[in-house]
Coordinates of C-alpha atoms in Angstrom, one line a residue:
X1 CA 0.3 6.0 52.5
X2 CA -3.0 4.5 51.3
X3 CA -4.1 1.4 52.9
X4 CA -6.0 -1.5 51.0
X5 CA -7.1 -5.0 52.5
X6 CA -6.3 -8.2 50.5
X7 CA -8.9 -11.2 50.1
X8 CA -8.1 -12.3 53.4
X9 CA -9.0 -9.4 55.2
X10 CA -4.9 -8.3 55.9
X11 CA -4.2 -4.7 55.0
X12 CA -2.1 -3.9 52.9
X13 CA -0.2 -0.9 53.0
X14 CA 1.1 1.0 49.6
X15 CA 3.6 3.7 49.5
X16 CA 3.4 4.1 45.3
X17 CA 6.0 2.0 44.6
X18 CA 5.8 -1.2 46.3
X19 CA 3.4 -2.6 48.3
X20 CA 3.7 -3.8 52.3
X21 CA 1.8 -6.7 53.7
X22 CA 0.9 -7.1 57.4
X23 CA -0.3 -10.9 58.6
X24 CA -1.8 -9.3 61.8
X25 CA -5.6 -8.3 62.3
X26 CA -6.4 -4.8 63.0
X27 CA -6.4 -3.7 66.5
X28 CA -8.7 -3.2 68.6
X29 CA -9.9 0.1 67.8
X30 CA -10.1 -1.4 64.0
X31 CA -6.6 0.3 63.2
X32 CA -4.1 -1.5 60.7
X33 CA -1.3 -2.3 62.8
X34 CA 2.3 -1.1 61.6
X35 CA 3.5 -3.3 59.0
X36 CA 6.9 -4.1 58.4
X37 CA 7.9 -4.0 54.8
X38 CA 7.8 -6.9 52.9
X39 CA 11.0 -7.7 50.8
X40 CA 11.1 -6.7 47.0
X41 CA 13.1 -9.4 45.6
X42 CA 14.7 -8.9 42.7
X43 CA 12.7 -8.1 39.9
X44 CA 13.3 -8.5 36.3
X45 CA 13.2 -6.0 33.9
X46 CA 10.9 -6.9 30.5
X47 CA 12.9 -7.5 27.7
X48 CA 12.2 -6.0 24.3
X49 CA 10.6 -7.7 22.0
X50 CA 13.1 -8.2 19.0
X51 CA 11.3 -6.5 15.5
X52 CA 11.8 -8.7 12.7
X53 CA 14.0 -6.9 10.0
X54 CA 11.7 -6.2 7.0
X55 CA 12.3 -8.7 4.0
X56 CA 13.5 -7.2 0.6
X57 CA 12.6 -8.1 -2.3
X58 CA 14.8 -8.2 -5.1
X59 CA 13.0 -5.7 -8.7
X60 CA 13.5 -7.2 -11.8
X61 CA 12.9 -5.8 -15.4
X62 CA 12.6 -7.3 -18.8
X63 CA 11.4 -6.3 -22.3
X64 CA 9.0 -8.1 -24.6
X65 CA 7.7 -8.0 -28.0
X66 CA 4.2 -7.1 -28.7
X67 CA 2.5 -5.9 -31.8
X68 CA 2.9 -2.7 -30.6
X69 CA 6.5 -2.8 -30.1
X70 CA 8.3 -3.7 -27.6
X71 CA 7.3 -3.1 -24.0
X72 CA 9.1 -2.9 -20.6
X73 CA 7.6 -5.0 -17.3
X74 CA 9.1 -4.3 -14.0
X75 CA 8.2 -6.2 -10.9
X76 CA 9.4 -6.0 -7.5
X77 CA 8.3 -9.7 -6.5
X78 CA 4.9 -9.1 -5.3
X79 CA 3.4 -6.7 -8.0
X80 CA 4.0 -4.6 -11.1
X81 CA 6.1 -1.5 -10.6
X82 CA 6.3 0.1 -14.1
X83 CA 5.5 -0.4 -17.7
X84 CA 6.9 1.5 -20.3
X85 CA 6.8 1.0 -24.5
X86 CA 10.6 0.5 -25.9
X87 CA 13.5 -1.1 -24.3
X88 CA 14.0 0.4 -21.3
X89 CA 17.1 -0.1 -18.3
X90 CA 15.0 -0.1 -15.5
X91 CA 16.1 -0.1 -12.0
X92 CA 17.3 -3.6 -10.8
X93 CA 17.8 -7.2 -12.3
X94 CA 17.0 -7.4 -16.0
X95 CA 15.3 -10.8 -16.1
X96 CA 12.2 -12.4 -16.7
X97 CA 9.8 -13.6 -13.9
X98 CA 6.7 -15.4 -13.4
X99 CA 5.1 -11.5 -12.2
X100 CA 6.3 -9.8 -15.6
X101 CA 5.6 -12.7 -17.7
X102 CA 1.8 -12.7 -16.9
X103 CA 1.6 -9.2 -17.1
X104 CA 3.2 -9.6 -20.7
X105 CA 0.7 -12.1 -21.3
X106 CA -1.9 -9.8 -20.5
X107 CA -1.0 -6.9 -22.4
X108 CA -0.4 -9.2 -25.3
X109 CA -3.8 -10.6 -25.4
X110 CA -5.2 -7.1 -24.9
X111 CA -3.6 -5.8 -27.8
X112 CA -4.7 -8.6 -29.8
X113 CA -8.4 -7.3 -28.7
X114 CA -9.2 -10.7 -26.5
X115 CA -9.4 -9.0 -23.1
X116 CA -10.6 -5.6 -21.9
X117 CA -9.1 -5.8 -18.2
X118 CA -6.0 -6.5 -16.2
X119 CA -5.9 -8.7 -13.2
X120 CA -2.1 -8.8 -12.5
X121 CA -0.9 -7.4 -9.2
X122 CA 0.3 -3.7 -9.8
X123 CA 2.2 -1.2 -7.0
X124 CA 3.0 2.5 -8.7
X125 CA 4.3 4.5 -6.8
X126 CA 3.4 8.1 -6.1
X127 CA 2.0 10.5 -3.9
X128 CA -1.5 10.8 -1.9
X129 CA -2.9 12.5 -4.7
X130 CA -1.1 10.8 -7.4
X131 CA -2.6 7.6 -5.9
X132 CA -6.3 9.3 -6.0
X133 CA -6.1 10.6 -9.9
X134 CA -4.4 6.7 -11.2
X135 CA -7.4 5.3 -9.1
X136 CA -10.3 7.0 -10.7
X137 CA -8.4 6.4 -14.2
X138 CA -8.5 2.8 -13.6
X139 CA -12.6 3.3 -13.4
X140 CA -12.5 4.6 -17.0
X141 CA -14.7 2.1 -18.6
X142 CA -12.9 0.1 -22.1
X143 CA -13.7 1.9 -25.4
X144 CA -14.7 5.4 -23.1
X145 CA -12.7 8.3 -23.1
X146 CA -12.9 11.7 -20.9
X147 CA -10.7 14.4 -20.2
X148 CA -8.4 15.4 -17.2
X149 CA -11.1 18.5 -16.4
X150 CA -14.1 15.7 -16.1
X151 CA -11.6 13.6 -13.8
X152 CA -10.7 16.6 -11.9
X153 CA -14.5 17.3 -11.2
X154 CA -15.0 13.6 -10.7
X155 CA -12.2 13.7 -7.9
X156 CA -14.3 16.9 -6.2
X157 CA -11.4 19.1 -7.3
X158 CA -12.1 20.8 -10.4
X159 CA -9.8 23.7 -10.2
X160 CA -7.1 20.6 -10.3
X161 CA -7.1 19.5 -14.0
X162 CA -3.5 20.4 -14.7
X163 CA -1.9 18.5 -11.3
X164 CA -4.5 15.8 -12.7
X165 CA -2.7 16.0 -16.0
X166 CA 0.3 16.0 -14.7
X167 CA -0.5 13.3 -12.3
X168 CA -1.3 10.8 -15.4
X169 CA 1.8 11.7 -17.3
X170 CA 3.8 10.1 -14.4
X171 CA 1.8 7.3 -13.9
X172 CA 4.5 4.6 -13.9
X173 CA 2.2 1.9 -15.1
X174 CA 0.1 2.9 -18.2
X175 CA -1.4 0.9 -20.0
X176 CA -2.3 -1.3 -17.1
X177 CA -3.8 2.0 -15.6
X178 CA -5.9 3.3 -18.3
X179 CA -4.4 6.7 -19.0
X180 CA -4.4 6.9 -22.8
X181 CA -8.2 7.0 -22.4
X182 CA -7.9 10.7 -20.8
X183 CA -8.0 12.9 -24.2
X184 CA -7.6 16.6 -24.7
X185 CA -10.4 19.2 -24.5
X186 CA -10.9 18.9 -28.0
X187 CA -11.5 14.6 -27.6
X188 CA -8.3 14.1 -29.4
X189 CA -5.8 11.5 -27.8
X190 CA -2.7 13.0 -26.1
X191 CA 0.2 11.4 -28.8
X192 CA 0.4 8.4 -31.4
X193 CA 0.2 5.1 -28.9
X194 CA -2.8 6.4 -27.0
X195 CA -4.8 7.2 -30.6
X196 CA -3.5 3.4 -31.2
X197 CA -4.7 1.8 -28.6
X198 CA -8.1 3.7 -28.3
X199 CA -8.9 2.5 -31.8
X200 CA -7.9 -0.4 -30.7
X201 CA -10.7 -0.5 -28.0
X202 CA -13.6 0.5 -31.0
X203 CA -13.0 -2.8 -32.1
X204 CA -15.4 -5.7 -30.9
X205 CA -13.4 -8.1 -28.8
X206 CA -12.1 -11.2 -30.1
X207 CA -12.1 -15.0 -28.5

């Protein structure tokens, strides 16, 4: 049993558990004298903090008209979670919201050539890597192209071009992520709405 001395000068004696305080001086020969234990009282045990329950937020969907045709928003509250061209049932509420209106807005003055850029919250989901290839997409400058093996080598994985292919084909959220500006070897674009939209971009933008 260890014994330790308190501001006062009183030992203290403590057995690991609780502690035992003598009000007497040390004897004589500078000895603690034998304490007698102090009562523990009853203690109370903490309580658990209670975790909040994490707040849901309802997705909503909802199609709109554009030049292009018609093109499919869907929103979870806080960001974008998908675009897609055509009518589309997306998972959720199909209705419009302030989030999926603006980003309509902003694809709609895009294709009209009077922006080059998207400022809109967006949220795709995907993996690690996914995450990584939709990331150095979105760096693709407006009217520049390049090819999934550039973007692989950019990404310091250049054995990866077809997971970085395949990577882009799921991105939930082209259009707002630059994909159609990743062409084929050959600098051809991948199908009809990505030749579109990068003739589009050779345009000069309008005010």
């Amino acid at each position: 049993m260890a014994t330790f001395y308190r501001d006062d000068g009183a030992p203290t004696a403590y057995n690991g558990h609780q502690r035992q305080t003598c009000t007497e001086r040390p004897d004589a020969h500078g000895r603690p004298r034998r304490c007698a234990r102090a009562p523990m009282g009853r203690r109370r045990l903490p309580t658990r903090a209670r975790t909040p329950m994490p707040s849901t937020t309802r997705s909503t969907f909802f199609t709109y008209p554009t030049k292009f045709g018609p093109v499919t928003i869907a929103a979870d509250g806080t960001a974008v979670t998908a675009v897609s061209f055509g009518e589309q049932n997306l998972p959720g509420d199909r209705q419009p919201t302030a989030l999926t209106t603006e980003a309509a807005n902003q694809i709609m003055a895009y294709l009209a050539g009077q922006r080059s850029a998207f400022t809109v919250p967006m949220r795709p989901e995907g993996s690690a890597f996914q995450q990584e290839v939709w990331k150095a997409a979105a760096n693709i400058p407006y009217g520049h192209t390049t090819t999934a093996r550039a973007l692989a080598e950019t990404l310091g994985r250049p054995g990866s071009f077809r997971s970085v292919g395949a990577a882009l084909r799921a991105c939930p959220t082209p259009l707002l992520v630059p994909t159609h500006r990743i062409v084929t070897a050959t600098g051809k674009p991948t199908d009809d709405i990505n030749a579109a939209l990068l003739k589009l971009e050779q345009q000069p933008l309008t005010r």
